[in-house]
C-alpha cells in the first residue's frame, strides 16, 4: 500500500463509524474549546494592558525623583533598608537639572510632575479636585493629541484649560461621545445631571478656587478675639479649550488630576501644595525646586542610556519599563494555569480516543488479519491508525477553536454589558493570536497521536492466523 491508500483507508474507517467518531471528536472539541478560551483570556488581558501601556507612553517614560526610590526594597518590608533610604539627603531637582535632561539626546519631553489642590465651580456645581500643570508641548503626545473635543492650549501662559470627562460628570454634565451608553438614573435627575454635546462645553468659563496660608499682620489680635481665617481663598476664571476622552479599565491616568493647566499660568496661582512624598516625609521642598520630573523619550531603546545619564546626576529614576519582564512573567504564569485547566478536558478527550480506537481494533480484527496476510507490514497498520487519530485531533481542533471563539464572543458581550461601566466603550477581553491557533491545532494532533499510539501498536501486533479465524 502507498501513502495515499493508507490515508484514504484511515478516513474511510472513521466514516464507517460516524456516530462513535463524532462523539469522540466532540470530546476533543470541548477540550480545545476550553483550552483556547481560557488561554485567550490571559492573552487578551496581556494585550490590553501592554497596548494601554504603549498607548500611554509608559514604556518610553520615567519619573525623576530627589532620592532613589527602590520599590522592591520598600515592598520587602525591610525596615532598616527603608529607614536608610529615607535618611539619605535628597538632591534638589532644580531648573538646571531639568534643562540638562531636556538637552539629552532622545528626550522628547521633560517637565515638573506636580499637582495642587483646589475647587472647581461650573454648571452651578462645585467639586474639590487636583490640578496639574502640563506644558503645551505635550499636545504632540497621548492623551492630549487625541482629545474628545477641542485641543490643548497653544502656549504655556494661556488662560485656557483642558478638563477631564470624568470631572464634568462629577459637575453634573455627561458629555456625549460615539460609544456612550449611559441612561440617566433617578439619582442623576435629582442631582440635575444632564447629557450634553462637547461643543456646549468648549469655550465656556470654569472657576478655579485655591487657598493659601493667611498670616495675620497682628498675631495679638487673634488672642483678643478678632475673627481670623487661617486660609485665604483666591478665585480665577479660565476658558475650557479641550475635553479628554473617558478613561477605560485599561487606560493609565497619567495626569492624575481633574484639570490640566498651562505651567506659567499655574505658577501665578497662590496655593498650598503637598505634591511630593518627600514633603510629607519631612524634607520640605526648597524654593525653585521640584518634587518630581516627568521624562518621555523617543523610543524604548533609548530609555536605558537616558536613564543612566540621569542617574549619574545623583538623583533617583523610576521607569515602568524596568518591570516589563516581571509583568510578562506574571502573565506567563497566569496563561499556564489557565492552560492547565483547559488541558484537563483535552486529556479526558484523549482517553475517549483510546477507547474508540481499541473498540475499532476489536471490530476490525479480521480485516487487519487480511491486510497482514496479503503483505501489509506492521508499520503500515500503525500508520492507518495514526491517520485516524490525527484526523480526530485535527477536526476536533478546528471545531474546538470555533467553539472557543463563539464562547469568548458571548462572554465578552456579557462582560461589556453587565460588568464594565456605562461610560466605557467596548473592550475586547479575549485575544486569539496566531501562535495560539496554530499551537492549539498542533497540540490537539500531538495528543491524539499519543492517544492512538497504544491502539496502533496493539493492532500491528495482531497474529494474522488468529485474526483470520476471528468472527
mmCIF file of N, CA and C in Angstrom, residues 283-339:
data_model
loop_
_atom_site.group_PDB
_atom_site.id
_atom_site.type_symbol
_atom_site.label_atom_id
_atom_site.label_comp_id
_atom_site.label_asym_id
_atom_site.label_seq_id
_atom_site.Cartn_x
_atom_site.Cartn_y
_atom_site.Cartn_z
ATOM 1 N N UNK A 283 11.113 66.490 54.538
ATOM 2 C CA UNK A 283 12.176 67.291 53.971
ATOM 3 C C UNK A 283 11.542 68.313 53.047
ATOM 4 N N UNK A 284 11.222 69.469 53.571
ATOM 5 C CA UNK A 284 10.488 70.468 52.812
ATOM 6 C C UNK A 284 11.188 70.819 51.512
ATOM 7 N N UNK A 285 10.373 71.159 50.534
ATOM 8 C CA UNK A 285 10.896 71.482 49.221
ATOM 9 C C UNK A 285 11.385 72.917 49.196
ATOM 10 N N UNK A 286 12.595 73.114 48.702
ATOM 11 C CA UNK A 286 13.154 74.451 48.639
ATOM 12 C C UNK A 286 12.524 75.234 47.490
ATOM 13 N N UNK A 287 12.594 76.541 47.598
ATOM 14 C CA UNK A 287 12.070 77.406 46.546
ATOM 15 C C UNK A 287 12.837 77.171 45.249
ATOM 16 N N UNK A 288 12.115 77.039 44.132
ATOM 17 C CA UNK A 288 12.756 76.841 42.842
ATOM 18 C C UNK A 288 13.152 75.404 42.557
ATOM 19 N N UNK A 289 12.692 74.468 43.359
ATOM 20 C CA UNK A 289 12.970 73.046 43.136
ATOM 21 C C UNK A 289 11.662 72.312 42.894
ATOM 22 N N UNK A 290 11.787 71.077 42.394
ATOM 23 C CA UNK A 290 10.613 70.285 42.056
ATOM 24 C C UNK A 290 10.614 68.964 42.820
ATOM 25 N N UNK A 291 9.426 68.430 43.020
ATOM 26 C CA UNK A 291 9.297 67.151 43.713
ATOM 27 C C UNK A 291 9.590 65.976 42.785
ATOM 28 N N UNK A 292 9.229 66.140 41.496
ATOM 29 C CA UNK A 292 9.406 65.067 40.535
ATOM 30 C C UNK A 292 9.449 65.665 39.137
ATOM 31 N N UNK A 293 10.154 65.007 38.240
ATOM 32 C CA UNK A 293 10.229 65.442 36.842
ATOM 33 C C UNK A 293 9.815 64.270 35.949
ATOM 34 N N UNK A 294 8.880 64.534 35.055
ATOM 35 C CA UNK A 294 8.443 63.517 34.096
ATOM 36 C C UNK A 294 9.293 63.626 32.829
ATOM 37 N N UNK A 295 9.779 62.492 32.351
ATOM 38 C CA UNK A 295 10.642 62.469 31.160
ATOM 39 C C UNK A 295 10.084 61.463 30.167
ATOM 40 N N UNK A 296 9.919 61.896 28.918
ATOM 41 C CA UNK A 296 9.489 60.994 27.847
ATOM 42 C C UNK A 296 10.580 60.934 26.790
ATOM 43 N N UNK A 297 10.932 59.705 26.382
ATOM 44 C CA UNK A 297 11.968 59.519 25.363
ATOM 45 C C UNK A 297 11.326 59.095 24.053
ATOM 46 N N UNK A 298 12.105 59.155 22.981
ATOM 47 C CA UNK A 298 11.570 58.898 21.645
ATOM 48 C C UNK A 298 11.149 57.450 21.456
ATOM 49 N N UNK A 299 11.916 56.502 22.000
ATOM 50 C CA UNK A 299 11.598 55.088 21.847
ATOM 51 C C UNK A 299 12.206 54.303 23.006
ATOM 52 N N UNK A 300 11.717 53.089 23.176
ATOM 53 C CA UNK A 300 12.109 52.290 24.329
ATOM 54 C C UNK A 300 13.606 51.970 24.319
ATOM 55 N N UNK A 301 14.202 51.901 23.114
ATOM 56 C CA UNK A 301 15.613 51.536 23.011
ATOM 57 C C UNK A 301 16.543 52.587 23.624
ATOM 58 N N UNK A 302 16.111 53.846 23.667
ATOM 59 C CA UNK A 302 16.989 54.895 24.207
ATOM 60 C C UNK A 302 16.681 55.187 25.679
ATOM 61 N N UNK A 303 15.699 54.476 26.250
ATOM 62 C CA UNK A 303 15.334 54.744 27.637
ATOM 63 C C UNK A 303 16.485 54.431 28.591
ATOM 64 N N UNK A 304 17.128 53.292 28.390
ATOM 65 C CA UNK A 304 18.222 52.900 29.287
ATOM 66 C C UNK A 304 19.403 53.858 29.229
ATOM 67 N N UNK A 305 19.905 54.263 28.030
ATOM 68 C CA UNK A 305 21.004 55.237 28.004
ATOM 69 C C UNK A 305 20.641 56.573 28.665
ATOM 70 N N UNK A 306 19.414 57.047 28.432
ATOM 71 C CA UNK A 306 18.986 58.308 29.049
ATOM 72 C C UNK A 306 18.895 58.145 30.557
ATOM 73 N N UNK A 307 18.384 57.007 30.999
ATOM 74 C CA UNK A 307 18.263 56.753 32.436
ATOM 75 C C UNK A 307 19.641 56.772 33.103
ATOM 76 N N UNK A 308 20.597 56.137 32.476
ATOM 77 C CA UNK A 308 21.943 56.078 33.059
ATOM 78 C C UNK A 308 22.550 57.479 33.186
ATOM 79 N N UNK A 309 22.298 58.341 32.189
ATOM 80 C CA UNK A 309 22.820 59.710 32.249
ATOM 81 C C UNK A 309 22.161 60.487 33.390
ATOM 82 N N UNK A 310 20.854 60.271 33.575
ATOM 83 C CA UNK A 310 20.145 60.987 34.640
ATOM 84 C C UNK A 310 20.595 60.499 36.012
ATOM 85 N N UNK A 311 20.764 59.185 36.154
ATOM 86 C CA UNK A 311 21.222 58.631 37.435
ATOM 87 C C UNK A 311 22.607 59.128 37.796
ATOM 88 N N UNK A 312 23.414 59.411 36.765
ATOM 89 C CA UNK A 312 24.770 59.929 37.013
ATOM 90 C C UNK A 312 24.735 61.311 37.658
ATOM 91 N N UNK A 313 23.585 61.977 37.607
ATOM 92 C CA UNK A 313 23.437 63.285 38.254
ATOM 93 C C UNK A 313 23.210 63.159 39.756
ATOM 94 N N UNK A 314 23.030 61.928 40.233
ATOM 95 C CA UNK A 314 22.831 61.712 41.658
ATOM 96 C C UNK A 314 21.391 61.772 42.112
ATOM 97 N N UNK A 315 20.453 61.592 41.159
ATOM 98 C CA UNK A 315 19.026 61.594 41.505
ATOM 99 C C UNK A 315 18.444 60.202 41.250
ATOM 100 N N UNK A 316 17.215 59.990 41.727
ATOM 101 C CA UNK A 316 16.555 58.702 41.539
ATOM 102 C C UNK A 316 15.722 58.689 40.269
ATOM 103 N N UNK A 317 15.588 57.509 39.667
ATOM 104 C CA UNK A 317 14.794 57.353 38.442
ATOM 105 C C UNK A 317 13.941 56.103 38.578
ATOM 106 N N UNK A 318 12.657 56.241 38.251
ATOM 107 C CA UNK A 318 11.780 55.066 38.206
ATOM 108 C C UNK A 318 11.141 54.984 36.825
ATOM 109 N N UNK A 319 11.266 53.814 36.183
ATOM 110 C CA UNK A 319 10.664 53.584 34.865
ATOM 111 C C UNK A 319 9.891 52.269 34.907
ATOM 112 N N UNK A 320 8.667 52.315 34.427
ATOM 113 C CA UNK A 320 7.835 51.116 34.426
ATOM 114 C C UNK A 320 8.402 50.053 33.495
ATOM 115 N N UNK A 321 9.181 50.486 32.512
ATOM 116 C CA UNK A 321 9.798 49.525 31.590
ATOM 117 C C UNK A 321 10.693 48.543 32.335
ATOM 118 N N UNK A 322 11.229 48.955 33.499
ATOM 119 C CA UNK A 322 12.067 48.057 34.298
ATOM 120 C C UNK A 322 11.270 46.849 34.788
ATOM 121 N N UNK A 323 9.948 47.034 34.928
ATOM 122 C CA UNK A 323 9.096 45.957 35.437
ATOM 123 C C UNK A 323 8.489 45.124 34.315
ATOM 124 N N UNK A 324 8.888 45.383 33.062
ATOM 125 C CA UNK A 324 8.283 44.692 31.928
ATOM 126 C C UNK A 324 8.482 43.184 32.008
ATOM 127 N N UNK A 325 9.700 42.747 32.360
ATOM 128 C CA UNK A 325 9.968 41.311 32.458
ATOM 129 C C UNK A 325 9.112 40.665 33.545
ATOM 130 N N UNK A 326 8.924 41.383 34.666
ATOM 131 C CA UNK A 326 8.073 40.857 35.738
ATOM 132 C C UNK A 326 6.622 40.748 35.285
ATOM 133 N N UNK A 327 6.170 41.732 34.520
ATOM 134 C CA UNK A 327 4.796 41.703 34.002
ATOM 135 C C UNK A 327 4.612 40.526 33.064
ATOM 136 N N UNK A 328 5.576 40.314 32.173
ATOM 137 C CA UNK A 328 5.495 39.186 31.245
ATOM 138 C C UNK A 328 5.510 37.853 31.996
ATOM 139 N N UNK A 329 6.345 37.774 33.050
ATOM 140 C CA UNK A 329 6.422 36.547 33.834
ATOM 141 C C UNK A 329 5.099 36.264 34.544
ATOM 142 N N UNK A 330 4.470 37.311 35.051
ATOM 143 C CA UNK A 330 3.187 37.142 35.736
ATOM 144 C C UNK A 330 2.119 36.639 34.776
ATOM 145 N N UNK A 331 2.091 37.185 33.560
ATOM 146 C CA UNK A 331 1.099 36.736 32.576
ATOM 147 C C UNK A 331 1.409 35.325 32.090
ATOM 148 N N UNK A 332 2.687 34.969 32.012
ATOM 149 C CA UNK A 332 3.049 33.614 31.610
ATOM 150 C C UNK A 332 2.535 32.605 32.625
ATOM 151 N N UNK A 333 2.674 32.936 33.911
ATOM 152 C CA UNK A 333 2.162 32.056 34.968
ATOM 153 C C UNK A 333 0.644 31.925 34.869
ATOM 154 N N UNK A 334 -0.035 33.073 34.648
ATOM 155 C CA UNK A 334 -1.487 33.044 34.540
ATOM 156 C C UNK A 334 -1.937 32.225 33.332
ATOM 157 N N UNK A 335 -1.274 32.421 32.179
ATOM 158 C CA UNK A 335 -1.621 31.650 30.984
ATOM 159 C C UNK A 335 -1.385 30.163 31.200
ATOM 160 N N UNK A 336 -0.313 29.820 31.910
ATOM 161 C CA UNK A 336 -0.004 28.419 32.176
ATOM 162 C C UNK A 336 -1.070 27.775 33.063
ATOM 163 N N UNK A 337 -1.510 28.497 34.089
ATOM 164 C CA UNK A 337 -2.552 27.974 34.970
ATOM 165 C C UNK A 337 -3.865 27.793 34.221
ATOM 166 N N UNK A 338 -4.243 28.786 33.412
ATOM 167 C CA UNK A 338 -5.475 28.675 32.631
ATOM 168 C C UNK A 338 -5.366 27.548 31.610
ATOM 169 N N UNK A 339 -4.192 27.437 30.977
ATOM 170 C CA UNK A 339 -3.985 26.371 30.007
ATOM 171 C C UNK A 339 -4.019 24.998 30.643
#
